[in-house]
Coordinates of C-alpha atoms in Angstrom, one line a residue:
M249 CA -16.4 -212.6 -19.9
K250 CA -14.9 -215.7 -18.4
L251 CA -13.3 -218.1 -20.8
I252 CA -11.7 -221.6 -20.4
A253 CA -9.2 -222.9 -22.9
C254 CA -8.6 -226.7 -22.6
C255 CA -5.2 -227.9 -23.4
K256 CA -3.6 -231.4 -23.2
V257 CA 0.0 -232.2 -22.3
V258 CA 1.4 -234.8 -24.7
H259 CA 4.6 -236.5 -25.5
D260 CA 6.6 -234.9 -28.3
E261 CA 6.1 -237.2 -31.3
Q262 CA 9.6 -236.5 -32.6
D263 CA 11.0 -238.2 -29.5
I264 CA 8.8 -241.3 -29.5
T265 CA 10.6 -244.5 -30.6
T266 CA 9.6 -248.1 -31.1
R267 CA 10.8 -251.2 -29.3
P268 CA 11.7 -254.5 -31.0
D269 CA 8.2 -255.7 -30.4
R270 CA 6.9 -252.5 -32.2
S271 CA 5.4 -251.0 -29.0
L272 CA 5.9 -247.3 -28.5
A273 CA 8.6 -246.0 -26.1
T274 CA 7.8 -242.6 -24.5
E275 CA 10.2 -242.8 -21.6
N276 CA 12.7 -240.4 -23.1
A277 CA 10.2 -238.3 -25.0
G278 CA 9.8 -234.6 -24.1
L279 CA 6.5 -233.0 -23.2
K280 CA 4.6 -230.2 -25.0
I281 CA 1.2 -228.7 -25.4
S282 CA -0.9 -230.6 -27.9
L283 CA -0.5 -228.8 -31.2
Y284 CA -4.3 -228.3 -31.8
D285 CA -4.8 -226.9 -28.4
L286 CA -2.5 -224.0 -29.2
N287 CA -5.4 -222.7 -31.4
A288 CA -7.8 -223.0 -28.5
I289 CA -5.6 -221.0 -26.2
E290 CA -5.0 -218.3 -28.9
A291 CA -8.7 -218.1 -29.7
A292 CA -9.6 -217.6 -26.0
V293 CA -6.9 -215.0 -25.5
E294 CA -8.0 -213.0 -28.6
L295 CA -11.7 -213.1 -27.5
A296 CA -10.8 -211.9 -24.0
A297 CA -8.8 -209.0 -25.4
A298 CA -11.7 -208.2 -27.8
A299 CA -14.1 -208.2 -24.8
G300 CA -12.0 -205.6 -23.0
G301 CA -11.6 -207.2 -19.6
G302 CA -12.3 -210.9 -20.1
S303 CA -10.3 -213.5 -18.3
V304 CA -8.9 -216.8 -19.6
T305 CA -8.2 -219.9 -17.5
A306 CA -6.2 -222.7 -19.1
L307 CA -7.5 -226.1 -18.0
S308 CA -5.5 -229.3 -18.4
A309 CA -5.8 -232.9 -17.0
G310 CA -3.4 -235.8 -17.0
A311 CA -0.8 -237.8 -15.1
K312 CA 1.0 -236.0 -12.2
A313 CA 4.4 -236.1 -13.8
M314 CA 3.1 -234.5 -17.0
Q315 CA 0.9 -231.9 -15.3
E316 CA 3.5 -230.9 -12.8
N317 CA 6.2 -230.3 -15.5
S318 CA 7.2 -226.7 -14.8
K319 CA 8.4 -226.1 -18.4
V320 CA 5.1 -227.0 -19.9
R321 CA 3.2 -225.0 -17.3
K322 CA 5.3 -222.0 -18.1
D323 CA 4.7 -222.5 -21.8
I324 CA 0.9 -222.6 -21.3
L325 CA 0.8 -219.5 -19.2
S326 CA 3.2 -217.6 -21.5
R327 CA 0.7 -217.8 -24.3
G328 CA -1.8 -215.5 -22.6
P329 CA -4.0 -217.2 -20.1
D330 CA -4.4 -215.4 -16.7
D331 CA -4.1 -218.6 -14.7
L332 CA -3.9 -222.4 -15.0
T333 CA -6.0 -225.1 -13.4
S334 CA -4.3 -228.5 -13.6
I335 CA -6.0 -231.8 -12.8
A336 CA -3.0 -233.8 -11.8
D337 CA -3.8 -237.4 -11.0
D338 CA -2.2 -240.7 -12.0
A339 CA -5.7 -242.1 -12.6
C340 CA -5.7 -239.6 -15.6
T341 CA -2.6 -241.2 -17.2
S342 CA -4.3 -242.5 -20.3
L343 CA -7.6 -240.7 -20.7
Y344 CA -9.9 -241.5 -23.5
P345 CA -12.6 -239.0 -24.7
A346 CA -15.5 -240.0 -22.4
E347 CA -13.3 -240.0 -19.2
A348 CA -11.4 -236.9 -20.3
A349 CA -14.7 -235.1 -20.8
K350 CA -16.0 -236.2 -17.5
V351 CA -13.0 -234.8 -15.7
L352 CA -12.9 -231.5 -17.7
A353 CA -16.7 -231.0 -17.3
A354 CA -16.5 -231.3 -13.6
A355 CA -13.5 -229.0 -13.4
A356 CA -15.1 -226.4 -15.7
Q357 CA -18.3 -226.4 -13.7
K358 CA -16.3 -225.8 -10.5
I359 CA -14.4 -222.9 -12.1
G360 CA -17.4 -221.4 -13.8
F361 CA -17.3 -220.0 -17.3
D362 CA -19.1 -218.2 -20.1
L363 CA -17.4 -220.0 -23.0
L364 CA -15.2 -223.1 -23.0
I365 CA -12.9 -223.7 -26.0
C366 CA -11.3 -226.9 -27.0
G367 CA -9.0 -227.8 -29.9
E368 CA -10.3 -229.9 -32.8
G369 CA -8.5 -233.0 -31.4
S370 CA -5.6 -234.0 -29.3
G371 CA -2.1 -234.5 -30.6
D372 CA -1.9 -238.1 -29.5
L373 CA -5.4 -239.7 -30.1
Y374 CA -7.0 -237.0 -32.3
A375 CA -10.5 -238.5 -31.6
Q376 CA -12.3 -235.2 -32.0
Q377 CA -14.9 -236.1 -29.4
T378 CA -13.9 -234.5 -26.1
G379 CA -15.2 -231.0 -26.7
L380 CA -18.6 -232.2 -27.8
L381 CA -18.8 -234.7 -24.9
V382 CA -18.0 -231.9 -22.4
G383 CA -20.9 -229.8 -23.8
E384 CA -23.2 -232.8 -23.7
M385 CA -22.3 -233.6 -20.1
L386 CA -22.9 -230.0 -19.0
G387 CA -26.1 -229.8 -20.9
L388 CA -24.9 -226.7 -22.9
P389 CA -24.9 -225.7 -26.5
C390 CA -21.8 -227.2 -28.2
V391 CA -20.4 -227.2 -31.7
N392 CA -17.2 -228.4 -33.3
A393 CA -15.1 -227.4 -36.4
V394 CA -15.4 -223.7 -35.6
S395 CA -13.3 -221.4 -37.8
K396 CA -14.5 -218.0 -36.4
I397 CA -16.1 -216.8 -33.1
T398 CA -17.8 -213.5 -32.4
V399 CA -19.3 -212.7 -29.0
S400 CA -22.0 -210.1 -28.3
D401 CA -24.9 -209.5 -26.0
G402 CA -24.6 -212.8 -24.1
K403 CA -24.5 -214.8 -27.3
V404 CA -21.8 -216.3 -29.5
V405 CA -21.9 -216.5 -33.3
V406 CA -19.6 -219.1 -34.8
E407 CA -18.8 -220.1 -38.4
R408 CA -17.9 -223.5 -39.7
D409 CA -16.3 -224.1 -43.1
L410 CA -18.2 -227.1 -44.5
E411 CA -17.6 -228.8 -47.9
D412 CA -19.1 -226.1 -50.1
V413 CA -20.8 -223.6 -47.7
V414 CA -19.9 -221.6 -44.6
E415 CA -22.4 -222.4 -41.8
E416 CA -23.2 -219.7 -39.3
L417 CA -24.7 -220.6 -35.9
E418 CA -25.8 -218.6 -32.9
L419 CA -25.4 -220.1 -29.4
T420 CA -26.5 -218.7 -26.1
L421 CA -23.9 -218.6 -23.3
P422 CA -22.6 -220.5 -21.5
A423 CA -21.5 -222.7 -24.4
V424 CA -18.7 -225.1 -25.5
V425 CA -17.0 -224.9 -28.9
S426 CA -14.1 -226.9 -30.5
V427 CA -12.1 -224.8 -32.9
S428 CA -10.4 -225.9 -36.1
S429 CA -6.7 -225.3 -36.8
D430 CA -7.8 -222.7 -39.4
I431 CA -9.2 -220.3 -36.8
N432 CA -5.8 -218.6 -36.2
T433 CA -2.0 -218.9 -36.2
P434 CA -0.7 -219.3 -32.7
K435 CA 1.8 -216.7 -31.8
L436 CA 5.2 -217.4 -30.2
P437 CA 5.4 -216.0 -26.7
S438 CA 7.5 -212.9 -26.3
M439 CA 10.3 -212.8 -23.7
K440 CA 8.2 -210.5 -21.6
A441 CA 5.3 -213.0 -21.7
I442 CA 7.6 -215.8 -20.7
L443 CA 9.0 -214.0 -17.7
A444 CA 5.5 -212.9 -16.7
A445 CA 4.3 -216.6 -16.8
N446 CA 6.3 -217.3 -13.6
K447 CA 4.0 -215.0 -11.6
K448 CA 0.7 -216.3 -12.8
P449 CA -1.3 -218.5 -10.4
V450 CA -1.6 -222.3 -10.8
T451 CA -4.4 -224.3 -9.1
Q452 CA -3.9 -228.0 -8.9
W453 CA -6.7 -230.4 -8.1
G454 CA -7.0 -234.2 -8.0
L455 CA -10.0 -236.3 -8.9
A456 CA -11.1 -236.3 -5.3
D457 CA -11.3 -232.5 -5.3
L458 CA -13.8 -232.8 -8.2
G459 CA -15.7 -235.8 -6.8
V460 CA -15.1 -237.6 -10.1
D461 CA -14.8 -241.4 -10.4
I462 CA -13.3 -242.8 -13.6
S463 CA -12.3 -246.2 -12.2
A464 CA -14.6 -248.0 -14.7
P465 CA -13.5 -246.5 -18.0
T466 CA -15.7 -247.0 -21.1
T467 CA -12.7 -247.6 -23.3
S468 CA -9.4 -249.3 -22.5
L469 CA -6.2 -249.7 -24.5
I470 CA -5.3 -253.3 -25.6
S471 CA -2.2 -252.4 -27.5
A472 CA -0.5 -249.7 -29.6
R473 CA 2.1 -250.8 -32.0
A474 CA 3.9 -249.3 -35.0
P475 CA 3.1 -251.0 -38.3
E476 CA 5.4 -253.7 -39.6
Q477 CA 8.0 -252.4 -41.9
A478 CA 8.8 -254.2 -45.1
D479 CA 12.4 -254.6 -46.1
R480 CA 13.4 -252.4 -49.1
L481 CA 14.4 -254.3 -52.2
R482 CA 17.0 -251.7 -53.0
V483 CA 16.4 -252.0 -56.8
I484 CA 18.1 -249.0 -58.4
F485 CA 17.8 -247.9 -62.0
E486 CA 20.4 -245.6 -63.4
G487 CA 19.8 -243.7 -66.5
D488 CA 16.6 -243.0 -68.5
S489 CA 16.9 -245.5 -71.2
D490 CA 13.8 -247.2 -72.6
D491 CA 14.8 -250.5 -71.0
N492 CA 15.2 -248.9 -67.6
I493 CA 11.9 -247.1 -67.8
A494 CA 10.1 -250.3 -68.9
A495 CA 11.8 -252.2 -66.0
F496 CA 10.8 -249.5 -63.5
A497 CA 7.2 -249.5 -64.7
D498 CA 7.2 -253.3 -64.4
H499 CA 8.4 -253.2 -60.8
L500 CA 5.9 -250.5 -59.9
R501 CA 3.0 -252.5 -61.3
Q502 CA 4.2 -255.5 -59.2
A503 CA 4.4 -253.4 -56.0
L504 CA 0.9 -252.0 -56.6
N505 CA -0.6 -255.4 -57.2
Q506 CA 0.8 -257.0 -54.0

């Protein structure tokens, strides 16, 4: 069984700062695997192990500087995939779902697969659209919010936890699924896995290798700014007297009614 686990390289949100104009500064932010894609990688690795001989290809697309980061590549491969295919192209610097899906679908088709697994959303945009769009573009069965996957006899059975029921669906392979963060708990790589990651193959393609044109995006960013921060009034009440409690309640009512 051949599996593909999609993963996005994003800036570490803990390192992102704001400029005086409230725009986001990512120049000094570290890079990491998108949190939700860790579940996709873990799910693919577990399925390959259960299949007794399956292979897992990690697939990622983004700007060259982000995709060629050796530390992130090593982190991806140390989590169990057999190899990594990286779409490194500066035209992929800020991909929105439609363009991301177009790139990933072309790459996945070129690689070949039985099951392609995405996370529920990305750690930066969290649009929750890319996996479904990949399936649609490839004309394959696709489903999101998957909390359990079972593969047998050329089919995949998935479960989705809905509001008050558990939905079970059967899909013929090849198929595309987006898994929820409830599907597993990603394991930390062992030292052996980290050392072995250095020997795993990495294939790097550009958009030209895929024959993909995303020069006319369906969505473009106008601005991204942090919300305005209101100054704190620094009103402090000391003690629990009836007067202090009444004053606190009065200030609370005023704040809620603003």
